[in-house]
Amino acid sequence: MTKLRSGDVLRSDQFTKEEIDLIIETARQYEATLDAGEVLDTMRGLVLVTLFYEPSTRTRLSFEAAMLRLGGGVITVAEAKSSSAAKGESLHDTIKTVEGYADVIVLRHPQIGAAKEAADATNLPVLNAGDGAGQHPTQSLLDLYTILKEHENVDGLTLALTGDIKNASTVHSLALLLSNYDVEFVFAAPDALRMPTEIVDRVRAAGIKVTESTDLATAIRKADVLYMTRIQRERFEDPDEYESLKDAFILRREMLFDAKSNLTLMHPLPRVNEIVTDVDDYPGAAYFRQSANGVPIRMALLALVTDRA
Ligand code: NCD
C-alpha cells in the first residue's frame, strides 16, 4: 500500500488535498537534496519505461531525469509509433510486454482515456503523461508547485487560462486541480476553443467563480497568473480552421502594461508564436522555471507510486 490511495496517476482530480500536500512536500524535499548536490539511491534497482506516442521534450526528459536523479534506470520508446504499434500491436499488448521489463510506466498517447486503458492492463504503476485532449496531471502538479514557489500561496489568486483551452490537456487538469483551492478563474479563448462545458461545470460546482472571455486583454488585466497555451494544431480536423485561429492569442510585451505588478506568466511549452520572445525577460515570466520544476515533482510522483518515498 503506497501513501497515495491509487498507485496510478491518471487524472488531476483523483487526489485528495492531503495527497496534493504530500506530493508538494515530497517534491520540496527532493528539490532541496538536488540543490545540496546530494546523490540519491531511492529507486536503485527499479526501471522506468517511458512510452511516448506523441512528441515531447520536457515531459519525457524530466521524467527520465527524475528517475536517474533517484538512482533508478530508464528505458524509453521516444517514438512509440515507430515501435510495434506501427505493425498493429494494441496498447494492451505493448503494456503487457513492458510489464516484463520495467517497474513503472509513463505513457503519452493521443487518445483520451489511453492511460486508464494501460492502467487496467497492468498492476504496475502507470503515470499519464498526457492523453490527447484529455488530462495531463503531472504537468498540473508541477504547475501548482510553480505557483507556490512564485506566489507562496494559491488561495486568493485569480488564474487566467488562455489559448486553446478546448484541446490543451494541461489546462483541463490544472482547472480541476486548483478547484481544491480558493481561487478565481478567467477562461479566455476564441469562441471555437472554449473550455469544455464539463470542466466549467465541475469547477463552478466546486464553488469557484469563473469568468469566460474571448479577449486576452481582459485576462491580462484580471490575472495574478496568466497561463498561456499553444493552439494545438494536431487536434484540428480542418487545417483551414487551424490557420484561422493560430494567431488569435499572441502576447506581446506592451500588452503587459495593464497587468498586475506581481503577474506570473506560465506556459507548459512548447510555444509556437503565442508569447513573443521579448516577453522572456519580464520578471514574472516563469515558463522556463516552470519546466525545471518538472524534475522534483516527477521525482516525488515516481517515489510515491513505487512506495520508495
Ligand atoms: C504540453 C504537451 O506537450 O502536451 N507540454 C508539456 O507537456 N510540457 C503542451 C503542448 O503540447 O502544448
Short mmCIF file of C-alpha atoms and ligand atoms in Angstrom, two decimals:
data_model
loop_
_atom_site.label_atom_id
_atom_site.label_comp_id
_atom_site.label_asym_id
_atom_site.label_seq_id
_atom_site.Cartn_x
_atom_site.Cartn_y
_atom_site.Cartn_z
CA MET A 1 0.00 0.00 0.00
CA THR A 2 1.51 3.30 -1.05
CA LYS A 3 1.00 6.64 0.69
CA LEU A 4 -1.30 7.58 -2.20
CA ARG A 5 -4.69 5.86 -2.49
CA SER A 6 -4.02 4.86 -6.09
CA GLY A 7 -0.72 3.58 -7.46
CA ASP A 8 -1.56 5.21 -10.80
CA VAL A 9 -1.57 8.88 -11.72
CA LEU A 10 -4.29 9.21 -14.35
CA ARG A 11 -6.21 12.42 -13.62
CA SER A 12 -5.61 15.54 -11.56
CA ASP A 13 -8.97 15.13 -9.82
CA GLN A 14 -8.04 11.75 -8.35
CA PHE A 15 -6.12 13.38 -5.49
CA THR A 16 -7.33 14.49 -2.09
CA LYS A 17 -5.99 17.76 -0.72
CA GLU A 18 -3.82 15.73 1.70
CA GLU A 19 -2.33 13.80 -1.21
CA ILE A 20 -1.59 17.01 -3.09
CA ASP A 21 0.14 18.41 0.01
CA LEU A 22 2.17 15.20 0.35
CA ILE A 23 3.31 15.34 -3.29
CA ILE A 24 4.29 19.01 -2.99
CA GLU A 25 6.13 18.44 0.29
CA THR A 26 7.96 15.41 -1.09
CA ALA A 27 8.98 17.44 -4.17
CA ARG A 28 10.27 20.22 -1.91
CA GLN A 29 12.45 17.75 -0.08
CA TYR A 30 13.82 16.35 -3.33
CA GLU A 31 14.50 19.82 -4.66
CA ALA A 32 16.48 20.59 -1.50
CA THR A 33 18.56 17.42 -1.95
CA LEU A 34 19.22 18.34 -5.59
CA ASP A 35 20.24 21.88 -4.57
CA ALA A 36 22.59 20.40 -1.95
CA GLY A 37 24.16 18.19 -4.62
CA GLU A 38 23.21 15.01 -2.78
CA VAL A 39 23.21 11.75 -4.71
CA LEU A 40 20.18 9.56 -4.02
CA ASP A 41 19.64 5.83 -4.41
CA THR A 42 15.94 5.84 -3.53
CA MET A 43 14.95 3.97 -6.71
CA ARG A 44 18.01 1.76 -7.07
CA GLY A 45 17.14 -1.49 -8.81
CA LEU A 46 13.96 -0.14 -10.38
CA VAL A 47 13.40 0.55 -14.07
CA LEU A 48 11.15 3.23 -15.56
CA VAL A 49 9.80 2.83 -19.08
CA THR A 50 8.72 5.97 -20.93
CA LEU A 51 6.36 5.20 -23.81
CA PHE A 52 5.63 8.27 -25.94
CA TYR A 53 3.16 8.00 -28.82
CA GLU A 54 3.22 11.79 -29.28
CA PRO A 55 6.13 14.24 -29.34
CA SER A 56 7.51 15.58 -26.07
CA THR A 57 10.67 17.27 -24.85
CA ARG A 58 10.03 18.38 -21.28
CA THR A 59 7.68 15.70 -20.01
CA ARG A 60 9.76 12.74 -21.18
CA LEU A 61 13.14 14.21 -20.31
CA SER A 62 12.10 15.45 -16.88
CA PHE A 63 10.59 12.06 -16.01
CA GLU A 64 13.81 10.38 -17.14
CA ALA A 65 15.99 12.90 -15.30
CA ALA A 66 13.83 12.38 -12.19
CA MET A 67 14.32 8.61 -12.31
CA LEU A 68 18.08 8.96 -12.85
CA ARG A 69 18.33 11.51 -10.00
CA LEU A 70 16.65 8.92 -7.76
CA GLY A 71 19.21 6.30 -8.74
CA GLY A 72 16.86 4.25 -10.93
CA GLY A 73 17.21 3.14 -14.54
CA VAL A 74 15.31 4.23 -17.64
CA ILE A 75 14.30 2.55 -20.89
CA THR A 76 12.37 4.50 -23.46
CA VAL A 77 10.43 4.41 -26.67
CA ALA A 78 10.50 8.07 -27.60
CA GLU A 79 8.62 7.48 -30.81
CA ALA A 80 6.26 4.73 -29.81
CA LYS A 81 4.54 4.99 -33.18
CA SER A 82 7.75 3.53 -34.63
CA SER A 83 7.59 0.61 -32.16
CA SER A 84 5.49 -2.49 -32.77
CA ALA A 85 2.44 -0.21 -32.68
CA ALA A 86 3.39 0.56 -36.29
CA LYS A 87 2.81 -3.13 -37.04
CA GLY A 88 -0.63 -3.04 -35.47
CA GLU A 89 0.10 -4.02 -31.87
CA SER A 90 -2.57 -2.88 -29.42
CA LEU A 91 -1.77 -0.65 -26.46
CA HIS A 92 -2.85 -3.52 -24.21
CA ASP A 93 -0.25 -5.90 -25.68
CA THR A 94 2.50 -3.27 -25.55
CA ILE A 95 1.75 -2.68 -21.86
CA LYS A 96 1.72 -6.43 -21.11
CA THR A 97 5.12 -6.63 -22.81
CA VAL A 98 6.81 -3.74 -20.99
CA GLU A 99 5.43 -5.17 -17.74
CA GLY A 100 8.14 -7.80 -18.16
CA TYR A 101 10.88 -5.17 -18.48
CA ALA A 102 10.08 -2.37 -16.04
CA ASP A 103 8.60 -1.41 -12.66
CA VAL A 104 6.80 1.82 -13.54
CA ILE A 105 5.28 3.11 -16.78
CA VAL A 106 4.96 6.68 -18.05
CA LEU A 107 2.66 6.94 -21.07
CA ARG A 108 1.82 9.72 -23.51
CA HIS A 109 -0.81 8.83 -26.07
CA PRO A 110 -3.07 10.80 -28.44
CA GLN A 111 -6.25 9.04 -27.34
CA ILE A 112 -8.33 10.32 -24.40
CA GLY A 113 -8.52 7.51 -21.82
CA ALA A 114 -5.39 5.70 -23.05
CA ALA A 115 -3.65 5.95 -19.66
CA LYS A 116 -6.67 4.38 -17.95
CA GLU A 117 -6.69 1.61 -20.54
CA ALA A 118 -2.99 1.00 -19.84
CA ALA A 119 -3.55 1.01 -16.09
CA ASP A 120 -6.35 -1.54 -16.48
CA ALA A 121 -3.95 -3.83 -18.36
CA THR A 122 -1.25 -3.97 -15.67
CA ASN A 123 -0.58 -3.95 -11.95
CA LEU A 124 2.45 -1.71 -12.46
CA PRO A 125 2.00 1.98 -11.66
CA VAL A 126 1.01 3.97 -14.78
CA LEU A 127 1.56 7.71 -14.93
CA ASN A 128 -0.41 9.66 -17.53
CA ALA A 129 1.96 11.99 -19.36
CA GLY A 130 -0.88 13.40 -21.49
CA ASP A 131 -3.75 11.50 -23.09
CA GLY A 132 -4.54 13.63 -26.14
CA ALA A 133 -7.01 16.39 -25.36
CA GLY A 134 -7.81 14.64 -22.05
CA GLN A 135 -5.65 15.20 -18.98
CA HIS A 136 -2.01 15.88 -18.07
CA PRO A 137 -1.99 15.52 -14.27
CA THR A 138 1.76 15.51 -13.66
CA GLN A 139 2.04 18.81 -15.54
CA SER A 140 -0.65 20.32 -13.31
CA LEU A 141 1.18 19.26 -10.18
CA LEU A 142 4.34 20.94 -11.42
CA ASP A 143 2.24 23.98 -12.35
CA LEU A 144 0.85 24.11 -8.82
CA TYR A 145 4.38 23.69 -7.44
CA THR A 146 5.48 26.60 -9.63
CA ILE A 147 2.63 28.84 -8.46
CA LEU A 148 3.53 28.04 -4.85
CA LYS A 149 7.16 28.93 -5.48
CA GLU A 150 6.32 32.16 -7.32
CA HIS A 151 3.46 33.34 -5.05
CA GLU A 152 3.84 31.33 -1.81
CA ASN A 153 0.08 30.83 -1.67
CA VAL A 154 -2.56 29.75 -4.17
CA ASP A 155 -5.60 30.88 -2.18
CA GLY A 156 -6.85 34.30 -3.22
CA LEU A 157 -5.28 34.22 -6.68
CA THR A 158 -7.04 34.84 -9.99
CA LEU A 159 -5.78 32.50 -12.68
CA ALA A 160 -6.40 33.17 -16.35
CA LEU A 161 -6.17 30.06 -18.52
CA THR A 162 -5.91 31.14 -22.13
CA GLY A 163 -5.37 30.00 -25.70
CA ASP A 164 -6.52 26.62 -26.97
CA ILE A 165 -8.21 25.65 -23.73
CA LYS A 166 -10.58 23.34 -25.60
CA ASN A 167 -7.79 20.98 -26.65
CA ALA A 168 -4.92 21.59 -24.20
CA SER A 169 -4.90 18.76 -21.66
CA THR A 170 -2.72 20.87 -19.36
CA VAL A 171 -5.43 23.41 -18.57
CA HIS A 172 -8.15 20.78 -18.12
CA SER A 173 -6.09 19.12 -15.41
CA LEU A 174 -4.98 22.43 -13.90
CA ALA A 175 -8.53 23.80 -13.59
CA LEU A 176 -9.63 20.65 -11.76
CA LEU A 177 -6.55 20.51 -9.54
CA LEU A 178 -6.84 24.14 -8.48
CA SER A 179 -10.53 23.65 -7.68
CA ASN A 180 -9.18 22.35 -4.37
CA TYR A 181 -8.19 25.95 -3.53
CA ASP A 182 -9.88 29.29 -3.01
CA VAL A 183 -9.13 30.71 -6.48
CA GLU A 184 -10.95 32.56 -9.25
CA PHE A 185 -10.67 31.64 -12.91
CA VAL A 186 -10.80 33.56 -16.14
CA PHE A 187 -11.09 31.18 -19.10
CA ALA A 188 -10.12 33.21 -22.16
CA ALA A 189 -10.18 31.76 -25.66
CA PRO A 190 -11.57 32.35 -29.13
CA ASP A 191 -15.15 31.13 -29.24
CA ALA A 192 -14.23 27.93 -31.12
CA LEU A 193 -11.66 26.97 -28.47
CA ARG A 194 -13.60 27.47 -25.24
CA MET A 195 -13.06 25.36 -22.14
CA PRO A 196 -15.17 22.16 -22.35
CA THR A 197 -18.52 22.64 -20.59
CA GLU A 198 -17.88 19.60 -18.41
CA ILE A 199 -14.81 21.26 -16.87
CA VAL A 200 -16.50 24.66 -16.46
CA ASP A 201 -19.46 22.99 -14.74
CA ARG A 202 -17.26 20.97 -12.41
CA VAL A 203 -15.17 23.98 -11.42
CA ARG A 204 -18.32 26.02 -10.73
CA ALA A 205 -19.80 23.13 -8.76
CA ALA A 206 -16.72 23.33 -6.52
CA GLY A 207 -17.83 26.87 -5.66
CA ILE A 208 -15.27 28.67 -7.80
CA LYS A 209 -16.02 31.88 -9.64
CA VAL A 210 -15.43 31.53 -13.39
CA THR A 211 -15.46 34.33 -15.95
CA GLU A 212 -15.37 33.32 -19.60
CA SER A 213 -13.92 35.76 -22.13
CA THR A 214 -12.92 35.84 -25.78
CA ASP A 215 -10.40 38.52 -25.09
CA LEU A 216 -6.77 38.18 -23.99
CA ALA A 217 -6.67 41.78 -22.69
CA THR A 218 -9.35 41.02 -20.09
CA ALA A 219 -7.37 38.02 -18.92
CA ILE A 220 -4.17 40.06 -18.61
CA ARG A 221 -5.90 42.76 -16.57
CA LYS A 222 -7.51 40.41 -14.08
CA ALA A 223 -4.81 37.78 -13.64
CA ASP A 224 -2.31 37.06 -10.91
CA VAL A 225 -1.26 34.07 -13.01
CA LEU A 226 -1.61 34.18 -16.79
CA TYR A 227 -1.35 30.67 -18.23
CA MET A 228 -0.82 30.66 -21.99
CA THR A 229 -1.17 27.60 -24.25
CA ARG A 230 -0.38 26.98 -27.88
CA ILE A 231 -3.10 26.38 -30.46
CA GLN A 232 -2.94 22.57 -30.74
CA ARG A 233 -2.57 22.11 -34.49
CA GLU A 234 -2.63 18.30 -34.27
CA ARG A 235 -6.14 18.32 -32.75
CA PHE A 236 -7.74 20.13 -35.74
CA GLU A 237 -9.51 18.09 -38.40
CA ASP A 238 -9.74 21.10 -40.70
CA PRO A 239 -6.35 22.77 -41.46
CA ASP A 240 -8.16 25.97 -42.54
CA GLU A 241 -9.74 26.24 -39.11
CA TYR A 242 -6.28 25.98 -37.53
CA GLU A 243 -4.99 28.70 -39.90
CA SER A 244 -7.85 30.99 -38.95
CA LEU A 245 -7.19 30.57 -35.21
CA LYS A 246 -3.42 30.17 -34.94
CA ASP A 247 -2.71 33.87 -34.38
CA ALA A 248 -5.75 34.57 -32.22
CA PHE A 249 -3.98 35.00 -28.87
CA ILE A 250 -0.47 36.41 -29.07
CA LEU A 251 1.11 38.00 -26.00
CA ARG A 252 3.37 40.98 -26.71
CA ARG A 253 5.43 42.84 -24.14
CA GLU A 254 3.48 46.10 -24.45
CA MET A 255 0.25 44.27 -23.60
CA LEU A 256 1.60 43.74 -20.07
CA PHE A 257 1.41 47.45 -19.15
CA ASP A 258 -2.09 46.85 -17.79
CA ALA A 259 -1.08 43.77 -15.81
CA LYS A 260 -0.87 43.48 -12.02
CA SER A 261 2.67 44.17 -10.77
CA ASN A 262 3.13 40.65 -9.42
CA LEU A 263 1.81 38.85 -12.52
CA THR A 264 3.26 35.39 -13.13
CA LEU A 265 3.36 34.21 -16.73
CA MET A 266 3.20 30.48 -17.28
CA HIS A 267 3.16 28.19 -20.31
CA PRO A 268 3.61 24.39 -20.39
CA LEU A 269 5.77 24.85 -23.52
CA PRO A 270 6.43 24.30 -26.35
CA ARG A 271 5.38 27.76 -27.51
CA VAL A 272 4.87 28.42 -31.17
CA ASN A 273 4.16 32.13 -31.60
CA GLU A 274 1.82 32.88 -28.70
CA ILE A 275 4.42 34.57 -26.49
CA VAL A 276 6.73 36.93 -28.34
CA THR A 277 10.30 36.33 -27.18
CA ASP A 278 10.77 39.88 -25.85
CA VAL A 279 8.42 38.85 -23.03
CA ASP A 280 11.02 36.32 -21.79
CA ASP A 281 12.91 38.81 -19.63
CA TYR A 282 9.72 40.11 -17.97
CA PRO A 283 10.32 39.42 -14.25
CA GLY A 284 7.15 37.33 -13.91
CA ALA A 285 7.89 35.19 -16.96
CA ALA A 286 8.18 31.86 -15.20
CA TYR A 287 7.83 29.34 -18.02
CA PHE A 288 11.42 28.11 -18.01
CA ARG A 289 11.47 27.97 -14.21
CA GLN A 290 8.20 26.05 -14.54
CA SER A 291 9.72 23.43 -16.85
CA ALA A 292 12.62 22.90 -14.42
CA ASN A 293 10.11 22.21 -11.65
CA GLY A 294 9.09 19.07 -13.56
CA VAL A 295 12.07 17.21 -12.10
CA PRO A 296 11.33 17.44 -8.34
CA ILE A 297 7.59 16.88 -8.89
CA ARG A 298 8.21 13.81 -11.02
CA MET A 299 10.78 12.52 -8.52
CA ALA A 300 8.08 12.78 -5.87
CA LEU A 301 5.49 11.00 -8.02
CA LEU A 302 7.83 8.17 -9.05
CA ALA A 303 8.96 7.58 -5.48
CA LEU A 304 5.42 7.73 -4.07
CA VAL A 305 3.80 5.37 -6.60
CA THR A 306 6.56 2.79 -6.11
CA ASP A 307 6.42 3.21 -2.31
CA ARG A 308 10.06 4.32 -2.11
CA ALA A 309 9.43 7.87 -0.85
C1 NCD B 1 2.32 20.09 -23.40
C2 NCD B 1 2.38 18.84 -24.16
O1 NCD B 1 3.44 18.57 -24.75
O2 NCD B 1 1.38 18.14 -24.11
N1 NCD B 1 3.54 20.46 -22.86
C3 NCD B 1 4.09 19.74 -21.87
O3 NCD B 1 3.71 18.61 -21.62
N2 NCD B 1 5.03 20.36 -21.15
C4 NCD B 1 1.69 21.20 -24.06
C5 NCD B 1 1.50 21.22 -25.53
O4 NCD B 1 1.77 20.28 -26.24
O5 NCD B 1 1.04 22.26 -25.98
#
